[in-house]
Amino acid sequence: MTYHMTHEQFINSIKKTFEIGLELVECKNMDYGGPTNSFQNFESAAVIGLDVKDAILVRTLDKLSRIGNLVRRKAAVTDETVEDSIIDAINYLAILKARLEFERTLDKKETTE
């Protein structure tokens, strides 16, 4: 017998993922950057020659690599599930989007000044 996820189950799962992700990124951002500089931890990558976007991409790739490994075998580190890593990867991509939007606003300010 074949079972299928309904459209409603599918949408509810994605909504829950985004809700969890937003709550997590709000908390982690306070730990890493605080209320004055949301990209602070990524900016520190400049000491090794990476710009903010590259630093975000490196973290995203780390998570994607971990996810790839975890879908194939059991995790050795058990306090972070594959689902946790998926939410982190989604958040890193959302952070990258926010950074790109921020840089576009800076570019517009520079061209109008």
CSV table of C-alpha atoms in Angstrom, one decimal:
chain,number,residue,atom,x,y,z
A,1,MET,CA,0.0,0.0,0.0
A,2,THR,CA,1.3,3.5,-0.9
A,3,TYR,CA,0.7,6.4,1.4
A,4,HIS,CA,1.0,10.1,0.3
A,5,MET,CA,1.3,13.3,2.2
A,6,THR,CA,-1.7,15.5,1.6
A,7,HIS,CA,-1.3,19.1,0.4
A,8,GLU,CA,-2.4,20.3,3.8
A,9,GLN,CA,0.2,18.1,5.6
A,10,PHE,CA,2.9,19.3,3.2
A,11,ILE,CA,2.0,23.0,3.8
A,12,ASN,CA,1.7,22.6,7.5
A,13,SER,CA,5.1,20.9,7.7
A,14,ILE,CA,6.8,23.8,5.7
A,15,LYS,CA,5.0,26.4,7.9
A,16,LYS,CA,6.3,24.7,11.0
A,17,THR,CA,9.8,24.6,9.6
A,18,PHE,CA,9.8,28.3,8.9
A,19,GLU,CA,8.3,29.1,12.3
A,20,ILE,CA,11.0,27.1,14.1
A,21,GLY,CA,13.7,28.6,11.8
A,22,LEU,CA,12.6,32.1,12.5
A,23,GLU,CA,12.5,31.6,16.3
A,24,LEU,CA,15.9,30.0,16.2
A,25,VAL,CA,17.6,32.7,14.0
A,26,GLU,CA,16.2,35.4,16.2
A,27,CYS,CA,17.7,33.8,19.3
A,28,LYS,CA,21.0,32.9,17.7
A,29,ASN,CA,21.4,36.3,16.1
A,30,MET,CA,21.2,37.9,19.6
A,31,ASP,CA,24.0,35.5,20.7
A,32,TYR,CA,26.2,36.1,17.7
A,33,GLY,CA,25.6,39.6,16.6
A,34,GLY,CA,23.2,41.3,18.9
A,35,PRO,CA,20.8,44.1,18.2
A,36,THR,CA,23.3,46.5,16.6
A,37,ASN,CA,25.1,44.3,14.0
A,38,SER,CA,23.3,41.2,12.7
A,39,PHE,CA,26.3,40.2,10.5
A,40,GLN,CA,29.0,40.6,13.2
A,41,ASN,CA,30.0,37.0,13.4
A,42,PHE,CA,30.2,36.7,9.6
A,43,GLU,CA,32.2,40.0,9.3
A,44,SER,CA,34.9,38.4,11.6
A,45,ALA,CA,35.8,36.1,8.6
A,46,ALA,CA,37.6,39.1,7.1
A,47,VAL,CA,40.6,38.2,9.2
A,48,ILE,CA,41.1,35.2,6.8
A,49,GLY,CA,40.1,37.2,3.7
A,50,LEU,CA,36.5,36.2,3.3
A,51,ASP,CA,33.7,38.8,2.9
A,52,VAL,CA,30.4,38.4,4.6
A,53,LYS,CA,28.6,36.7,1.7
A,54,ASP,CA,31.5,34.1,1.4
A,55,ALA,CA,31.4,33.5,5.2
A,56,ILE,CA,27.7,32.8,5.0
A,57,LEU,CA,28.1,30.5,2.1
A,58,VAL,CA,30.8,28.5,3.9
A,59,ARG,CA,28.5,27.9,6.8
A,60,THR,CA,25.7,26.9,4.4
A,61,LEU,CA,28.0,24.5,2.7
A,62,ASP,CA,29.0,23.0,6.1
A,63,LYS,CA,25.4,22.4,6.9
A,64,LEU,CA,24.7,20.9,3.5
A,65,SER,CA,27.6,18.6,3.8
A,66,ARG,CA,26.4,17.5,7.3
A,67,ILE,CA,22.9,16.9,5.9
A,68,GLY,CA,24.2,14.8,3.1
A,69,ASN,CA,26.1,12.7,5.5
A,70,LEU,CA,23.2,12.3,8.0
A,71,VAL,CA,20.7,11.2,5.4
A,72,ARG,CA,23.1,8.3,4.6
A,73,ARG,CA,24.2,7.2,8.1
A,74,LYS,CA,23.6,7.7,11.8
A,75,ALA,CA,25.0,10.8,13.4
A,76,ALA,CA,28.0,10.5,15.8
A,77,VAL,CA,27.0,13.8,17.4
A,78,THR,CA,23.5,13.2,18.6
A,79,ASP,CA,22.6,16.6,20.0
A,80,GLU,CA,22.0,18.0,16.5
A,81,THR,CA,19.5,16.1,14.3
A,82,VAL,CA,19.4,16.2,10.6
A,83,GLU,CA,16.2,18.3,11.0
A,84,ASP,CA,18.2,20.8,13.0
A,85,SER,CA,20.9,21.0,10.3
A,86,ILE,CA,18.2,21.5,7.7
A,87,ILE,CA,16.7,24.4,9.6
A,88,ASP,CA,20.2,25.9,10.0
A,89,ALA,CA,20.8,25.7,6.3
A,90,ILE,CA,17.5,27.4,5.5
A,91,ASN,CA,18.4,30.1,8.0
A,92,TYR,CA,21.8,30.6,6.4
A,93,LEU,CA,20.2,31.1,3.0
A,94,ALA,CA,17.7,33.5,4.5
A,95,ILE,CA,20.7,35.4,6.2
A,96,LEU,CA,22.4,35.5,2.8
A,97,LYS,CA,19.3,37.0,1.2
A,98,ALA,CA,19.1,39.6,4.0
A,99,ARG,CA,22.7,40.5,3.4
A,100,LEU,CA,22.2,40.9,-0.4
A,101,GLU,CA,19.2,43.1,0.2
A,102,PHE,CA,21.2,45.2,2.8
A,103,GLU,CA,24.1,45.6,0.3
A,104,ARG,CA,21.7,46.7,-2.4
A,105,THR,CA,20.3,49.4,-0.1
A,106,LEU,CA,23.9,50.6,0.6
A,107,ASP,CA,24.6,50.7,-3.1
A,108,LYS,CA,21.5,52.8,-3.7
A,109,LYS,CA,22.6,55.2,-0.9
A,110,GLU,CA,26.0,55.6,-2.4
A,111,THR,CA,24.7,56.4,-5.9
A,112,THR,CA,22.3,59.0,-4.6
A,113,GLU,CA,24.8,60.8,-2.4
